[in-house]
Amino acid sequence: MSHDHNSAKFETATYALLPVMLMVFIEMCLNHFFAPQNAIFISPYLLAFFICVIISFIVLWKGQICPGQKGRLTFVLPFLLVFALGNFLYTLGFTPKHSPMLIPMSASLFLPFIYWKLPDDEKLHNTMIFCGLAIASIGIIQYLAIYWYELPSLFNGIRANNFAQLLLGVLLAGWYLVLAKSRLEGFLKLLVLLALVALVFNYLWTAFVLYQQLQIMPEMLIYPYFIFFGVQFVIFAMLAWLLLAKNIKNPTAWTVATFLAMLYPFTNIL
């Protein structure tokens, strides 16, 4: 029995590591091979990370979950540290230094430790959650300030697309809830509906940016955008499957939608 329990924990840990390791790998490869030389690196996933963290904190704060569900959730969520640490080390060690990015990156490093240290006392538990929400909010504000105010560009409008990151953050949070065998079916349905809204805005924003780029570079290749829209349609199909099939915890649909949502930065390979 102990062997089976350890095997199950190892399998869960492996699945929990997959998305965060893939996110670090994708952003490093794309920045190394396709970004302009000496360009300031803005992670295409950091906002999604904060969205996932905030949703997870809300579940741990307001979700009607038993100790078993809470234990499973607080087992898988600390693996988010792998992305935070990987992104921090890569940005600091292999890209041009940009001091303002230290604030959101430092916030991302601190947040996963809260899952490990959540106390059982309700008052202290809620205080830790509030601190986590405040830190994540500071990280988001600083990230968006860099994105929109300090380094704005139409190119970044696709590379670090806010709506694509919102979609990924929502899906990633739902994916971890399913992995932790959460029984919050109503909340998962709400996440699917939120993901659908983000998907629609993602379509509209990408079409707007594409139109703007075509005004500047009429000869640019547009087939990557058609692939992007095709991938988004598959994500839409997975979300519709979750809602219409009445199995909101379908692991296949969550996995396909989440991992396809990670591919949006490839639109920049023109």
XYZ file of C-alpha atoms in Angstrom:
270
model
C 0.000 0.000 0.000
C 2.829 2.386 0.877
C 4.548 1.533 -2.392
C 1.357 2.300 -4.347
C 0.964 5.587 -2.470
C 4.537 6.632 -3.233
C 4.119 5.648 -6.877
C 0.951 7.737 -7.115
C 2.717 10.737 -5.566
C 5.643 10.336 -7.967
C 3.271 10.168 -10.940
C 1.404 13.262 -9.740
C 4.671 15.144 -9.218
C 5.770 14.231 -12.735
C 2.547 15.583 -14.216
C 2.814 18.721 -12.062
C 6.309 19.375 -13.434
C 5.426 18.956 -17.107
C 3.741 22.306 -17.879
C 6.173 24.484 -15.926
C 9.229 22.790 -17.428
C 7.760 23.092 -20.903
C 7.033 26.797 -20.390
C 10.645 27.488 -19.386
C 11.958 25.435 -22.310
C 9.727 27.185 -24.862
C 10.530 30.712 -23.719
C 14.278 30.020 -23.638
C 14.303 28.468 -27.120
C 12.188 31.176 -28.713
C 14.192 33.977 -27.124
C 17.541 32.399 -28.008
C 16.781 31.516 -31.612
C 14.189 34.053 -32.766
C 14.293 37.222 -30.633
C 16.198 40.279 -31.925
C 19.750 40.370 -30.634
C 20.194 42.185 -27.307
C 16.427 42.728 -26.994
C 14.974 43.059 -23.489
C 13.453 39.709 -22.558
C 9.837 39.727 -21.376
C 8.630 36.283 -20.383
C 5.592 35.290 -22.453
C 4.295 33.297 -19.474
C 4.909 35.356 -16.331
C 1.462 36.982 -16.351
C -0.126 33.536 -16.841
C 1.861 32.348 -13.819
C 0.423 35.131 -11.647
C -3.128 34.468 -12.882
C -2.768 30.780 -11.997
C -1.413 31.667 -8.545
C -4.235 34.108 -7.804
C -6.909 31.594 -8.800
C -5.233 28.946 -6.637
C -5.131 31.287 -3.652
C -8.833 32.036 -4.097
C -9.571 28.295 -4.057
C -7.530 27.802 -0.878
C -9.210 30.826 0.710
C -12.864 30.466 -0.277
C -13.132 26.989 -1.753
C -15.185 24.470 0.203
C -12.495 21.786 0.203
C -11.780 19.041 2.702
C -8.316 18.523 4.223
C -7.604 15.744 1.713
C -8.317 17.998 -1.274
C -6.311 20.802 0.299
C -3.390 18.463 0.891
C -3.397 17.267 -2.717
C -3.627 20.829 -4.010
C -0.824 22.132 -1.810
C 1.267 19.168 -2.998
C 1.063 20.041 -6.713
C 1.072 23.856 -6.559
C 4.613 24.307 -5.160
C 5.932 22.843 -8.424
C 5.152 26.264 -9.923
C 8.491 27.230 -8.368
C 10.225 25.380 -11.209
C 8.951 27.944 -13.703
C 9.631 30.908 -11.412
C 13.190 29.763 -10.712
C 13.917 28.774 -14.306
C 12.594 32.071 -15.635
C 14.555 34.035 -13.014
C 17.863 32.277 -13.683
C 17.524 32.459 -17.463
C 16.494 36.123 -17.477
C 19.215 37.139 -15.053
C 21.989 35.038 -16.519
C 21.392 34.953 -20.263
C 19.471 38.084 -21.294
C 20.210 41.826 -21.084
C 19.786 43.104 -17.544
C 16.572 45.021 -16.948
C 16.134 46.068 -13.310
C 12.337 46.684 -13.358
C 11.791 42.999 -14.231
C 13.388 42.006 -10.913
C 10.206 42.984 -9.065
C 7.758 40.592 -10.800
C 10.403 37.858 -11.002
C 11.176 38.136 -7.282
C 7.449 38.050 -6.522
C 7.085 34.882 -8.600
C 9.920 33.236 -6.665
C 8.336 33.940 -3.295
C 4.750 32.878 -4.065
C 5.154 29.072 -4.387
C 6.678 28.898 -0.903
C 3.382 30.106 0.567
C 1.757 26.819 -0.471
C 4.335 24.914 1.568
C 3.888 27.102 4.653
C 0.113 27.488 4.858
C -0.784 27.050 8.564
C -3.845 25.199 9.817
C -4.968 28.114 11.982
C -7.701 29.865 9.990
C -6.617 33.400 10.845
C -2.963 32.799 9.980
C -4.026 30.804 6.920
C -6.091 33.717 5.568
C -3.329 36.207 6.411
C -0.859 34.181 4.333
C -3.370 34.018 1.477
C -3.895 37.798 1.587
C -0.124 38.333 1.526
C 0.129 36.033 -1.474
C -2.640 37.869 -3.310
C -0.962 41.211 -2.586
C 2.430 39.984 -3.821
C 0.887 38.521 -6.985
C -0.961 41.801 -7.621
C 2.278 43.770 -7.288
C 3.923 41.397 -9.752
C 1.084 41.843 -12.254
C 1.099 45.653 -11.940
C 4.847 45.849 -12.500
C 4.715 43.381 -15.394
C 1.950 45.349 -17.117
C 3.767 48.642 -16.467
C 6.813 47.277 -18.298
C 4.662 45.785 -21.033
C 2.426 48.769 -21.761
C 4.358 51.818 -20.553
C 8.084 51.149 -20.667
C 8.529 48.771 -23.605
C 5.346 48.944 -25.681
C 5.322 47.576 -29.222
C 2.977 45.790 -31.563
C 5.440 42.912 -31.705
C 5.169 42.437 -27.941
C 1.416 42.601 -28.416
C 1.722 39.078 -29.776
C 4.862 37.827 -28.031
C 3.522 38.519 -24.527
C -0.154 38.750 -25.467
C -2.067 39.591 -22.279
C -5.244 37.797 -23.338
C -3.358 34.652 -24.375
C -1.643 34.704 -20.989
C -4.976 35.180 -19.204
C -6.322 32.172 -21.096
C -3.268 30.076 -20.206
C -3.337 31.148 -16.548
C -6.990 30.129 -16.186
C -6.417 26.800 -17.942
C -3.283 26.079 -15.940
C -5.123 26.694 -12.670
C -7.936 24.389 -13.768
C -5.449 21.759 -14.903
C -3.800 21.719 -11.473
C -7.214 21.493 -9.794
C -8.059 18.467 -11.926
C -4.638 16.949 -11.229
C -5.274 17.406 -7.488
C -8.635 15.593 -7.894
C -10.581 18.600 -6.716
C -14.335 18.196 -6.324
C -15.047 21.851 -7.112
C -17.065 21.083 -10.244
C -18.923 24.387 -10.090
C -15.696 26.375 -9.837
C -14.126 24.402 -12.689
C -17.154 25.228 -14.835
C -16.670 28.891 -13.957
C -13.012 28.635 -15.039
C -14.066 27.122 -18.369
C -16.486 30.004 -18.963
C -13.764 32.518 -18.033
C -11.382 30.755 -20.417
C -13.957 31.073 -23.210
C -14.236 34.822 -22.594
C -10.438 35.143 -22.632
C -10.354 33.109 -25.852
C -12.752 35.483 -27.591
C -10.739 38.540 -26.548
C -7.581 36.735 -27.598
C -9.018 36.242 -31.096
C -10.047 39.897 -31.331
C -6.738 41.250 -30.011
C -4.634 39.072 -32.302
C -6.722 40.063 -35.317
C -6.274 43.738 -34.377
C -2.492 43.400 -34.011
C -2.277 41.482 -37.284
C -4.184 44.255 -39.034
C -1.834 46.873 -37.569
C 1.245 44.913 -38.633
C -0.079 44.483 -42.165
C -0.438 48.259 -42.428
C 3.258 48.592 -41.609
C 4.577 45.473 -43.403
C 2.136 44.464 -46.178
C 4.545 41.781 -47.412
C 4.768 39.963 -44.055
C 3.897 36.281 -43.860
C 0.541 35.654 -42.263
C 0.323 31.854 -42.277
C 1.571 31.620 -38.653
C -1.507 33.589 -37.654
C -3.797 31.164 -39.454
C -2.099 28.340 -37.560
C -2.576 30.351 -34.358
C -6.296 30.800 -35.042
C -6.567 27.075 -35.837
C -4.946 26.173 -32.517
C -7.299 28.529 -30.699
C -10.239 26.806 -32.374
C -9.029 23.439 -31.040
C -8.829 24.991 -27.559
C -12.397 26.237 -28.050
C -13.455 22.702 -29.016
C -11.858 21.293 -25.850
C -13.626 23.867 -23.677
C -16.934 23.135 -25.402
C -16.325 19.434 -24.794
C -15.878 20.100 -21.080
C -19.159 21.966 -20.903
C -21.329 19.907 -23.236
C -20.122 16.423 -22.286
C -21.051 17.101 -18.638
C -17.644 15.898 -17.459
C -16.001 19.097 -16.294
C -12.976 17.174 -14.967
C -12.145 15.416 -18.239
C -8.319 15.233 -18.003
C -7.828 14.851 -21.757
C -9.684 18.054 -22.594
C -7.916 20.044 -19.854
C -4.508 18.727 -20.906
C -4.971 19.405 -24.621
C -6.382 22.906 -24.025
C -3.664 23.846 -21.520
C -0.718 22.632 -23.548
C -2.032 24.144 -26.794
C -2.473 27.475 -24.971
C 1.274 27.441 -24.267
C 2.077 27.555 -27.980
C 0.897 31.108 -28.677
C 4.442 32.662 -28.622
C 5.311 30.601 -31.722
C 3.202 33.077 -33.707
C 6.278 35.331 -33.669
C 8.280 32.956 -35.879
C 7.640 34.712 -39.176
